[in-house]
mmCIF file of C-alpha atoms in Angstrom:
data_model
loop_
_atom_site.group_PDB
_atom_site.id
_atom_site.type_symbol
_atom_site.label_atom_id
_atom_site.label_comp_id
_atom_site.label_asym_id
_atom_site.label_seq_id
_atom_site.Cartn_x
_atom_site.Cartn_y
_atom_site.Cartn_z
ATOM 1 C CA MET A 1 32.789 -8.529 -32.511
ATOM 2 C CA LYS A 2 30.318 -7.349 -35.224
ATOM 3 C CA PRO A 3 28.491 -3.844 -34.337
ATOM 4 C CA THR A 4 25.359 -5.786 -33.938
ATOM 5 C CA LYS A 5 26.237 -8.107 -31.580
ATOM 6 C CA THR A 6 27.580 -4.926 -29.493
ATOM 7 C CA VAL A 7 24.244 -3.258 -30.056
ATOM 8 C CA ALA A 8 22.495 -6.368 -28.934
ATOM 9 C CA LYS A 9 24.723 -6.891 -25.674
ATOM 10 C CA ILE A 10 24.431 -3.129 -24.819
ATOM 11 C CA ALA A 11 20.615 -3.280 -25.193
ATOM 12 C CA ALA A 12 20.412 -6.548 -22.984
ATOM 13 C CA THR A 13 22.633 -4.898 -20.275
ATOM 14 C CA LEU A 14 20.285 -1.567 -20.077
ATOM 15 C CA LEU A 15 17.566 -3.804 -20.285
ATOM 16 C CA ALA A 16 18.850 -5.897 -16.973
ATOM 17 C CA LEU A 17 19.517 -2.382 -15.276
ATOM 18 C CA GLY A 18 16.419 -1.062 -15.837
ATOM 19 C CA THR A 19 14.709 -4.386 -14.535
ATOM 20 C CA THR A 20 17.063 -4.081 -11.433
ATOM 21 C CA ALA A 21 15.852 -0.538 -10.814
ATOM 22 C CA VAL A 22 12.306 -1.184 -10.926
ATOM 23 C CA LEU A 23 12.314 -4.093 -8.730
ATOM 24 C CA THR A 24 14.613 -2.052 -6.179
ATOM 25 C CA GLY A 25 12.220 0.849 -6.477
ATOM 26 C CA THR A 26 9.239 -1.312 -5.731
ATOM 27 C CA ALA A 27 10.978 -2.799 -2.950
ATOM 28 C CA GLN A 28 11.849 0.217 -1.225
ATOM 29 C CA ALA A 29 8.097 1.756 -1.899
ATOM 30 C CA SER A 30 7.156 -1.034 0.052
ATOM 31 C CA ALA A 31 8.588 -0.629 3.291
ATOM 32 C CA PRO A 32 6.533 -1.346 6.136
ATOM 33 C CA THR A 33 7.218 2.205 8.095
ATOM 34 C CA THR A 34 9.408 5.464 8.431
ATOM 35 C CA PRO A 35 10.423 6.321 11.633
ATOM 36 C CA GLU A 36 7.638 9.423 11.314
ATOM 37 C CA GLN A 37 5.273 6.414 11.310
ATOM 38 C CA ALA A 38 6.601 4.045 13.808
ATOM 39 C CA ARG A 39 6.636 7.366 16.502
ATOM 40 C CA ALA A 40 3.818 7.026 19.253
ATOM 41 C CA THR A 41 0.760 9.132 19.025
ATOM 42 C CA PRO A 42 0.201 11.319 22.460
ATOM 43 C CA GLU A 43 -2.671 8.781 23.080
ATOM 44 C CA GLN A 44 -0.131 5.679 22.870
ATOM 45 C CA ALA A 45 2.402 7.703 25.110
ATOM 46 C CA ARG A 46 -0.263 8.557 28.140
ATOM 47 C CA ALA A 47 -1.058 4.616 27.758
ATOM 48 C CA THR A 48 -0.840 2.666 30.688
ATOM 49 C CA PRO A 49 1.227 -0.836 29.967
ATOM 50 C CA GLU A 50 -1.823 -2.584 30.409
ATOM 51 C CA GLN A 51 -3.320 -0.561 27.705
ATOM 52 C CA ALA A 52 -0.135 -0.524 25.572
ATOM 53 C CA ARG A 53 -0.049 -4.378 25.548
ATOM 54 C CA ALA A 54 -3.968 -4.621 24.576
ATOM 55 C CA ALA A 55 -3.497 -2.177 21.679
ATOM 56 C CA ALA A 56 -0.277 -3.769 20.326
ATOM 57 C CA GLY A 57 -2.235 -6.305 18.719
ATOM 58 C CA ARG A 58 -5.453 -4.108 17.127
ATOM 59 C CA THR A 59 -5.528 -2.453 13.636
ATOM 60 C CA ASP A 60 -7.612 0.673 13.173
ATOM 61 C CA LEU A 61 -7.317 2.184 9.444
ATOM 62 C CA ARG A 62 -9.247 4.529 7.471
ATOM 63 C CA LEU A 63 -9.017 3.524 4.169
ATOM 64 C CA THR A 64 -9.629 5.998 1.120
ATOM 65 C CA LEU A 65 -9.828 5.868 -2.611
ATOM 66 C CA THR A 66 -10.063 9.180 -4.920
ATOM 67 C CA HIS A 67 -9.669 9.750 -8.273
ATOM 68 C CA PRO A 68 -8.407 12.801 -9.088
ATOM 69 C CA GLU A 69 -8.865 13.230 -12.986
ATOM 70 C CA THR A 70 -12.620 13.071 -12.812
ATOM 71 C CA ASP A 71 -15.414 15.043 -11.009
ATOM 72 C CA THR A 72 -17.995 12.442 -10.782
ATOM 73 C CA THR A 73 -16.638 9.821 -9.165
ATOM 74 C CA PRO A 74 -16.889 10.754 -5.702
ATOM 75 C CA ALA A 75 -14.048 9.606 -2.958
ATOM 76 C CA ARG A 76 -14.806 6.157 -1.283
ATOM 77 C CA THR A 77 -14.010 5.936 2.674
ATOM 78 C CA THR A 78 -13.879 2.708 4.669
ATOM 79 C CA THR A 79 -12.666 1.550 8.252
ATOM 80 C CA LEU A 80 -10.809 -1.461 9.000
ATOM 81 C CA LYS A 81 -10.051 -2.972 12.242
ATOM 82 C CA CYS A 82 -8.245 -6.176 13.191
ATOM 83 C CA GLY A 83 -7.958 -7.908 16.242
ATOM 84 C CA PRO A 84 -10.880 -8.176 16.837
ATOM 85 C CA THR A 85 -12.037 -7.830 12.887
ATOM 86 C CA GLY A 86 -14.525 -5.411 12.438
ATOM 87 C CA GLY A 87 -15.112 -1.587 10.658
ATOM 88 C CA THR A 88 -17.092 -1.058 7.587
ATOM 89 C CA HIS A 89 -14.434 -2.815 5.061
ATOM 90 C CA PRO A 90 -16.830 -5.697 3.200
ATOM 91 C CA SER A 91 -14.040 -7.909 3.281
ATOM 92 C CA ALA A 92 -12.282 -7.215 6.694
ATOM 93 C CA ARG A 93 -11.249 -10.566 7.462
ATOM 94 C CA SER A 94 -9.438 -11.467 3.920
ATOM 95 C CA ALA A 95 -7.910 -7.690 4.038
ATOM 96 C CA CYS A 96 -6.379 -8.268 7.765
ATOM 97 C CA ALA A 97 -4.994 -11.593 6.983
ATOM 98 C CA GLU A 98 -3.067 -9.842 4.207
ATOM 99 C CA LEU A 99 -2.036 -7.416 6.198
ATOM 100 C CA ALA A 100 -0.855 -9.832 8.666
ATOM 101 C CA ALA A 101 1.027 -11.866 6.073
ATOM 102 C CA ARG A 102 2.578 -8.827 5.049
ATOM 103 C CA ARG A 103 3.193 -7.440 8.498
ATOM 104 C CA GLY A 104 1.337 -4.405 8.073
ATOM 105 C CA THR A 105 2.780 -3.171 4.576
ATOM 106 C CA ILE A 106 -0.005 -1.702 2.656
ATOM 107 C CA GLU A 107 1.722 -2.545 -0.453
ATOM 108 C CA GLN A 108 3.092 -5.643 -1.892
ATOM 109 C CA PRO A 109 5.039 -6.623 -5.216
ATOM 110 C CA PRO A 110 2.287 -6.742 -8.052
ATOM 111 C CA ALA A 111 0.263 -9.717 -8.027
ATOM 112 C CA GLY A 112 0.522 -11.660 -11.291
ATOM 113 C CA GLY A 113 -1.905 -10.663 -13.763
ATOM 114 C CA VAL A 114 -2.291 -8.091 -16.828
ATOM 115 C CA CYS A 115 -3.804 -4.523 -16.332
ATOM 116 C CA THR A 116 -5.033 -2.543 -19.429
ATOM 117 C CA MET A 117 -2.990 0.788 -20.150
ATOM 118 C CA VAL A 118 -6.057 2.963 -19.713
ATOM 119 C CA TYR A 119 -5.110 5.994 -17.566
ATOM 120 C CA ALA A 120 -7.592 6.701 -15.168
ATOM 121 C CA PRO A 121 -5.599 7.453 -12.021
ATOM 122 C CA VAL A 122 -6.635 6.704 -8.362
ATOM 123 C CA LEU A 123 -4.965 7.906 -5.259
ATOM 124 C CA ALA A 124 -5.107 5.168 -2.087
ATOM 125 C CA GLU A 125 -4.886 6.363 1.324
ATOM 126 C CA ALA A 126 -4.708 4.461 4.726
ATOM 127 C CA THR A 127 -4.293 6.290 8.360
ATOM 128 C CA GLY A 128 -4.436 5.167 11.611
ATOM 129 C CA THR A 129 -2.642 2.241 13.276
ATOM 130 C CA TYR A 130 -1.375 -1.561 12.567
ATOM 131 C CA ASP A 131 -0.465 -3.897 15.537
ATOM 132 C CA GLY A 132 -0.009 -0.298 17.580
ATOM 133 C CA ARG A 133 2.201 1.558 15.042
ATOM 134 C CA ARG A 134 0.954 4.667 13.288
ATOM 135 C CA VAL A 135 0.484 4.233 9.507
ATOM 136 C CA SER A 136 0.099 6.942 7.008
ATOM 137 C CA PHE A 137 0.156 5.770 3.424
ATOM 138 C CA LYS A 138 -0.561 7.643 0.456
ATOM 139 C CA LYS A 139 0.373 6.611 -3.257
ATOM 140 C CA GLN A 140 -1.271 7.185 -6.781
ATOM 141 C CA TYR A 141 -1.753 4.589 -9.367
ATOM 142 C CA GLY A 142 -2.533 4.483 -12.820
ATOM 143 C CA ASN A 143 -5.643 2.646 -12.639
ATOM 144 C CA ASP A 144 -8.100 0.600 -10.330
ATOM 145 C CA CYS A 145 -6.386 -2.490 -11.588
ATOM 146 C CA GLU A 146 -2.897 -1.187 -10.978
ATOM 147 C CA LEU A 147 -3.777 -0.310 -7.431
ATOM 148 C CA HIS A 148 -5.210 -4.082 -6.970
ATOM 149 C CA GLN A 149 -2.415 -5.541 -8.114
ATOM 150 C CA HIS A 150 -0.323 -3.485 -5.674
ATOM 151 C CA THR A 151 -2.436 -3.478 -2.585
ATOM 152 C CA GLY A 152 -4.628 -7.098 -3.015
ATOM 153 C CA VAL A 153 -7.899 -6.736 -0.892
ATOM 154 C CA VAL A 154 -6.874 -4.236 1.489
ATOM 155 C CA PHE A 155 -8.277 -1.754 -1.249
ATOM 156 C CA GLU A 156 -11.135 -3.872 -2.798
ATOM 157 C CA PHE A 157 -14.187 -1.860 -1.383
#
């Protein structure tokens, strides 16, 4: 075997391993909840069975976007309610539909498309409840395009 073929095979193997690692990291990052997120709040623990059933289908999230590298862009916050749809989110119906399709997972595998390589970090946070489960999501993305690739319409406000 010639050295160039060996180098090419090693490079292809490393590329495949790197791709697998990236995909595995994405799958782990999009897990729906951690044990801490699944714990009941004190209000949920005191709820009657009727109240618990009524709250189970509801979503009440506070969504915040912050640009940590700039002093000129203020933090933006909105609320998203599902079951029934409401809050101050401008596309609440679409955001609720996306969350329902992902069973409450905030982050999704990136949608197709290309983002520029401009570094303008944005911090996305979601706190509250989804379908009666506690939600606590916080992740920084390289720019707004990357954020929307990973979160869809949920953080489009």
